[in-house]
Short mmCIF file of C-alpha atoms and ligand atoms in Angstrom, two decimals:
data_model
loop_
_atom_site.label_atom_id
_atom_site.label_comp_id
_atom_site.label_asym_id
_atom_site.label_seq_id
_atom_site.Cartn_x
_atom_site.Cartn_y
_atom_site.Cartn_z
CA UNK U 776 -12.26 -61.78 19.87
CA UNK U 777 -11.66 -63.41 23.37
CA UNK U 778 -9.76 -60.65 25.49
CA UNK U 779 -8.42 -60.96 28.97
CA UNK U 780 -9.23 -58.07 30.93
CA UNK U 781 -5.73 -57.00 32.48
CA UNK U 782 -5.58 -55.21 35.58
CA UNK U 783 -4.55 -51.44 35.46
CA UNK U 784 -2.97 -49.91 38.39
CA UNK U 785 -4.06 -46.41 37.12
CA UNK U 786 -6.11 -45.48 33.96
CA UNK U 787 -4.43 -43.05 31.87
CA UNK U 788 -5.42 -41.78 28.10
CA UNK U 789 -2.87 -43.77 26.89
CA UNK U 790 -4.70 -46.94 28.83
CA UNK U 791 -7.61 -46.19 26.92
CA UNK U 792 -5.90 -46.02 23.43
CA UNK U 793 -4.27 -49.51 24.31
CA UNK U 794 -7.38 -51.18 25.61
CA UNK U 795 -9.09 -50.31 22.25
CA UNK U 796 -6.18 -51.75 20.72
CA UNK U 797 -6.66 -54.92 22.66
CA UNK U 798 -10.10 -55.15 22.03
CA UNK U 799 -10.92 -54.54 25.47
CA UNK U 800 -13.91 -52.54 26.04
CA UNK U 801 -13.87 -49.37 28.23
CA UNK U 802 -16.48 -48.77 31.17
CA UNK U 803 -17.50 -45.04 32.05
CA UNK U 804 -19.92 -43.59 34.39
CA UNK U 805 -20.49 -40.26 35.61
CA UNK U 806 -20.03 -38.93 39.31
CA UNK U 807 -20.48 -35.72 40.61
CA UNK U 808 -19.38 -35.89 44.46
CA UNK U 809 -16.93 -37.93 46.54
CA UNK U 810 -19.30 -40.58 48.30
CA UNK U 811 -20.72 -41.94 44.81
CA UNK U 812 -17.11 -41.44 43.13
CA UNK U 813 -15.30 -43.53 45.67
CA UNK U 814 -18.08 -46.40 44.93
CA UNK U 815 -17.61 -46.16 41.34
CA UNK U 816 -14.10 -46.03 41.59
CA UNK U 817 -13.75 -49.14 43.75
CA UNK U 818 -16.03 -50.86 41.31
CA UNK U 819 -13.30 -50.77 38.78
CA UNK U 820 -14.91 -48.25 36.16
CA UNK U 821 -12.15 -47.12 33.91
CA UNK U 822 -13.20 -43.45 33.17
CA UNK U 823 -15.26 -41.09 35.60
CA UNK U 824 -17.13 -38.57 33.83
CA UNK U 825 -17.98 -35.37 36.01
CA UNK U 826 -20.50 -34.60 32.92
CA UNK U 827 -22.31 -31.24 32.99
CA UNK U 828 -25.42 -33.40 33.54
CA UNK U 829 -24.91 -32.50 37.17
CA UNK U 830 -26.80 -29.45 35.87
CA UNK U 831 -29.80 -31.73 35.47
CA UNK U 832 -29.25 -34.35 38.18
CA UNK U 833 -27.86 -32.44 41.04
CA UNK U 834 -29.34 -29.11 40.33
CA UNK U 835 -32.47 -29.91 38.84
CA UNK U 836 -32.41 -27.84 35.64
CA UNK U 837 -34.05 -28.52 32.64
CA UNK U 838 -30.95 -28.42 30.35
CA UNK U 839 -27.33 -28.55 30.94
CA UNK U 840 -26.88 -25.09 29.80
CA UNK U 841 -27.30 -23.21 32.96
CA UNK U 842 -24.18 -25.00 35.27
CA UNK U 843 -21.11 -22.97 35.55
CA UNK U 844 -17.38 -23.36 35.52
CA UNK U 845 -17.25 -22.78 39.25
CA UNK U 846 -19.91 -25.52 39.74
CA UNK U 847 -18.10 -27.90 37.64
CA UNK U 848 -14.71 -27.37 39.24
CA UNK U 849 -16.46 -28.01 42.73
CA UNK U 850 -17.92 -31.12 41.43
CA UNK U 851 -14.94 -32.35 39.84
CA UNK U 852 -12.62 -31.48 43.00
CA UNK U 853 -14.85 -33.68 45.30
CA UNK U 854 -14.80 -36.58 42.60
CA UNK U 855 -10.95 -36.27 42.49
CA UNK U 856 -10.79 -36.58 46.24
CA UNK U 857 -12.34 -39.89 45.83
CA UNK U 858 -10.31 -41.69 43.08
CA UNK U 859 -7.32 -43.75 42.73
CA UNK U 860 -7.68 -45.63 39.59
CA UNK U 861 -10.32 -44.25 37.08
CA UNK U 862 -9.28 -41.57 34.66
CA UNK U 863 -11.34 -38.44 35.81
CA UNK U 864 -12.74 -36.41 32.66
CA UNK U 865 -14.25 -33.36 33.24
CA UNK U 866 -17.06 -31.30 30.84
CA UNK U 867 -16.36 -27.97 29.85
CA UNK U 868 -19.82 -26.26 30.49
CA UNK U 869 -21.69 -24.26 28.02
CA UNK U 870 -20.28 -21.02 27.26
CA UNK U 871 -16.67 -21.82 28.22
CA UNK U 872 -15.10 -22.61 25.30
CA UNK U 873 -17.15 -21.88 22.22
CA UNK U 874 -16.71 -18.56 21.73
CA UNK U 875 -13.11 -18.18 21.63
CA UNK U 876 -10.01 -20.46 21.79
CA UNK U 877 -8.16 -18.33 24.48
CA UNK U 878 -11.08 -18.24 26.46
CA UNK U 879 -11.45 -22.34 25.93
CA UNK U 880 -7.88 -22.66 26.93
CA UNK U 881 -8.44 -20.52 30.26
CA UNK U 882 -11.39 -22.56 31.19
CA UNK U 883 -9.55 -25.70 30.60
CA UNK U 884 -6.71 -24.75 32.69
CA UNK U 885 -8.97 -23.76 35.45
CA UNK U 886 -10.55 -27.20 35.73
CA UNK U 887 -7.22 -29.04 35.67
CA UNK U 888 -5.37 -26.42 38.21
CA UNK U 889 -8.38 -25.94 40.51
CA UNK U 890 -9.80 -29.47 40.44
CA UNK U 891 -7.15 -31.81 39.63
CA UNK U 892 -9.03 -33.07 36.81
CA UNK U 893 -7.17 -35.51 34.20
CA UNK U 894 -8.65 -34.20 31.13
CA UNK U 895 -11.64 -32.37 29.68
CA UNK U 896 -14.60 -33.08 27.30
CA UNK U 897 -16.21 -30.74 25.17
CA UNK U 898 -19.12 -30.85 22.46
CA UNK U 899 -18.88 -30.14 18.91
CA UNK U 900 -17.02 -30.78 15.69
CA UNK U 901 -15.41 -28.55 13.24
CA UNK U 902 -16.94 -25.43 14.70
CA UNK U 903 -14.74 -25.92 17.98
CA UNK U 904 -11.60 -27.02 16.40
CA UNK U 905 -9.47 -23.95 17.06
CA UNK U 906 -10.59 -24.39 20.81
CA UNK U 907 -9.67 -28.13 20.92
CA UNK U 908 -6.06 -27.34 19.22
CA UNK U 909 -5.50 -24.29 21.95
CA UNK U 910 -6.26 -26.76 24.90
CA UNK U 911 -4.27 -29.77 23.38
CA UNK U 912 -1.31 -27.24 22.77
CA UNK U 913 -1.32 -26.88 26.48
CA UNK U 914 -0.75 -30.42 27.41
CA UNK U 915 -4.59 -30.93 28.36
CA UNK U 916 -5.95 -34.15 27.33
CA UNK U 917 -9.34 -33.60 25.38
CA UNK U 918 -12.06 -35.90 24.63
CA UNK U 919 -14.67 -34.89 21.87
CA UNK U 920 -18.64 -35.42 22.10
CA UNK U 921 -20.74 -35.96 18.89
CA UNK U 922 -24.13 -36.67 17.83
CA UNK U 923 -26.61 -35.49 20.45
CA UNK U 924 -24.91 -32.60 21.91
CA UNK U 925 -27.13 -31.36 24.83
CA UNK U 926 -25.58 -28.05 25.09
CA UNK U 927 -27.11 -27.15 21.48
CA UNK U 928 -30.51 -28.41 22.58
CA UNK U 929 -31.95 -24.86 21.40
CA UNK U 930 -30.64 -25.66 18.11
CA UNK U 931 -31.75 -29.46 17.84
CA UNK U 932 -35.06 -28.64 19.35
CA UNK U 933 -35.40 -32.26 20.60
CA UNK U 934 -33.36 -35.20 22.27
CA UNK U 935 -34.49 -37.36 19.39
CA UNK U 936 -31.63 -39.87 17.52
CA UNK U 937 -29.21 -37.52 15.55
CA UNK U 938 -27.31 -38.43 12.19
CA UNK U 939 -29.89 -40.47 10.72
CA UNK U 940 -29.76 -38.20 7.49
CA UNK U 941 -27.14 -39.11 5.25
CA UNK U 942 -25.65 -35.49 5.20
CA UNK U 943 -25.46 -35.26 9.07
CA UNK U 944 -23.91 -38.92 9.28
CA UNK U 945 -21.00 -37.79 6.93
CA UNK U 946 -20.52 -34.86 8.75
CA UNK U 947 -20.25 -36.95 11.88
CA UNK U 948 -17.58 -39.16 10.21
CA UNK U 949 -15.59 -36.46 9.09
CA UNK U 950 -15.76 -34.64 12.48
CA UNK U 951 -14.40 -38.01 14.37
CA UNK U 952 -11.59 -38.34 11.82
CA UNK U 953 -10.87 -34.62 12.69
CA UNK U 954 -11.13 -34.97 16.01
CA UNK U 955 -8.54 -37.78 15.82
CA UNK U 956 -6.30 -35.97 13.62
CA UNK U 957 -6.13 -32.97 15.96
CA UNK U 958 -4.92 -35.30 19.02
CA UNK U 959 -8.24 -36.11 21.14
CA UNK U 960 -7.55 -39.07 23.00
CA UNK U 961 -11.29 -40.32 22.79
CA UNK U 962 -15.01 -39.50 21.58
CA UNK U 963 -17.94 -39.72 23.17
CA UNK U 964 -21.12 -40.51 20.50
CA UNK U 965 -24.35 -39.79 21.80
CA UNK U 966 -27.60 -41.25 20.51
CA UNK U 967 -26.88 -42.12 16.68
CA UNK U 968 -27.67 -45.17 14.73
CA UNK U 969 -25.59 -48.00 15.74
CA UNK U 970 -24.22 -48.96 12.14
CA UNK U 971 -23.33 -45.30 12.34
CA UNK U 972 -21.17 -45.49 15.39
CA UNK U 973 -19.88 -48.80 14.34
CA UNK U 974 -18.63 -47.31 11.41
CA UNK U 975 -16.92 -44.56 13.23
CA UNK U 976 -15.00 -46.57 15.81
CA UNK U 977 -13.79 -48.71 13.07
CA UNK U 978 -12.56 -45.39 11.32
CA UNK U 979 -10.16 -44.27 13.84
CA UNK U 980 -7.73 -45.69 16.24
CA UNK U 981 -8.74 -43.68 19.09
CA UNK U 982 -11.77 -44.89 21.49
CA UNK U 983 -15.30 -44.28 20.88
CA UNK U 984 -17.58 -44.23 23.75
CA UNK U 985 -21.31 -44.63 23.21
CA UNK U 986 -24.44 -43.69 24.85
CA UNK U 987 -27.35 -44.98 23.03
CA UNK U 988 -25.02 -45.53 19.93
CA UNK U 989 -25.10 -49.58 19.80
CA UNK U 990 -22.65 -52.25 20.91
CA UNK U 991 -20.37 -51.77 18.05
CA UNK U 992 -18.03 -49.29 19.62
CA UNK U 993 -15.36 -49.57 22.11
CA UNK U 994 -17.02 -48.69 25.30
CA UNK U 995 -20.31 -47.21 27.19
CA UNK U 996 -21.25 -44.39 29.12
CA UNK U 997 -24.04 -43.85 31.23
CA UNK U 998 -25.18 -41.19 33.84
CA UNK U 999 -24.70 -42.71 37.15
CA UNK U 1000 -28.21 -41.63 38.85
CA UNK U 1001 -29.96 -43.15 35.92
CA UNK U 1002 -28.37 -46.30 35.74
CA UNK U 1003 -28.90 -47.02 39.57
CA UNK U 1004 -32.64 -45.91 39.35
CA UNK U 1005 -32.61 -42.97 41.38
CA UNK U 1006 -33.82 -40.98 38.71
CA UNK U 1007 -36.98 -42.48 37.14
CA UNK U 1008 -38.65 -39.97 34.82
CA UNK U 1009 -36.17 -40.09 32.07
CA UNK U 1010 -36.54 -43.34 30.13
CA UNK U 1011 -34.65 -43.47 27.07
CA UNK U 1012 -34.55 -46.97 24.94
CA UNK U 1013 -30.81 -47.05 25.34
CA UNK U 1014 -31.07 -46.88 29.24
CA UNK U 1015 -30.68 -50.02 31.05
CA UNK U 1016 -31.40 -49.82 35.02
CA UNK U 1017 -29.34 -51.84 37.38
CA UNK U 1018 -31.27 -50.85 40.44
CA UNK U 1019 -34.35 -49.23 41.66
CA UNK U 1020 -33.00 -46.95 44.04
CA UNK U 1021 -35.65 -44.41 43.71
CA UNK U 1022 -38.14 -47.09 45.18
CA UNK U 1023 -35.79 -48.64 47.65
CA UNK U 1024 -34.89 -45.15 49.18
CA UNK U 1025 -38.50 -44.05 49.26
CA UNK U 1026 -39.52 -47.02 51.29
CA UNK U 1027 -36.38 -46.84 53.30
CA UNK U 1028 -36.98 -43.04 54.06
CA UNK U 1029 -40.74 -43.37 54.73
CA UNK U 1030 -39.81 -46.09 57.30
CA UNK U 1031 -37.44 -43.86 59.00
CA UNK U 1032 -39.75 -41.16 59.09
CA UNK U 1033 -42.54 -43.63 60.46
CA UNK U 1034 -40.36 -44.91 63.06
CA UNK U 1035 -39.44 -41.53 64.46
CA UNK U 1036 -42.83 -40.47 64.54
CA UNK U 1037 -43.71 -43.72 66.92
CA UNK U 1038 -40.95 -43.41 68.84
CA UNK U 1039 -39.70 -46.67 67.61
CA UNK U 1040 -36.28 -44.98 66.46
CA UNK U 1041 -33.86 -44.80 68.38
CA UNK U 1042 -34.10 -47.94 70.47
CA UNK U 1043 -32.23 -48.53 73.73
CA UNK U 1044 -29.03 -49.91 71.70
CA UNK U 1045 -29.02 -46.75 69.63
CA UNK U 1046 -28.60 -44.38 72.54
CA UNK U 1047 -26.07 -43.65 75.06
O1 KIV F 1255 -22.98 -34.72 30.88
C1 KIV F 1255 -22.85 -36.06 30.92
O2 KIV F 1255 -23.25 -36.78 31.70
C2 KIV F 1255 -22.48 -36.56 29.44
C3 KIV F 1255 -22.91 -37.93 28.93
C4 KIV F 1255 -24.35 -38.23 28.89
C5 KIV F 1255 -22.08 -38.49 27.82
O3 KIV F 1255 -21.97 -35.98 28.42
#
């Protein structure tokens, strides 16, 4: 299908559903701070995810589990101050929604009130259905996240592709339909077979955003620092690096260090 890209003044959850209906793909990237979010928003990315991957990328933790609700609110507030166009979705961190729907609602309200985020995302299917309904009933848009759900890494044991077996694939499709039925505006599908992701996208009218889920879905998301090559140790097959900032920054910073040591910086024109 040939699709004309429309100019949207401000992306809302409704815009995303309309984009899917029109066959227009949705671009999504993470951001965790003001400066990066300004660049991402200025480059016309449709959705900025303040992901709990901040736990890895910004804080250096091995998993996403340690990041707190307060830390997510701090990152989301910084992003919100930079953004004029994109929809800003904020991850509910591990422990802030799984145990009890009332707690889930309190956490989501804190994110919306204290950061100004536009929607929340949380991981899981039927096991978190009541939490999702509670949040939605308060008028807060919710995005689901299925497939590889990094907050459950200790249950899975590895970061390998999910839902390759029939039973898990079947459950994933059931969860996708359930998330649409209860009122989620979109779903992230992470690291599952492309054919299954395409089937999921065809089975619902809300957008399915993939990461390592092939090209038959309604949009793509990547972690910004991976996509611009600021990180260099994480190399999954699904990751396309558009730059090698790790290398470029190392060269620039080494040059600065050497210029300071040699007295070459600052020059006459760089002083008062
Ligand atoms: O936290 C995150 O960055 C995410 C993406 C990988 C989808 O959830």
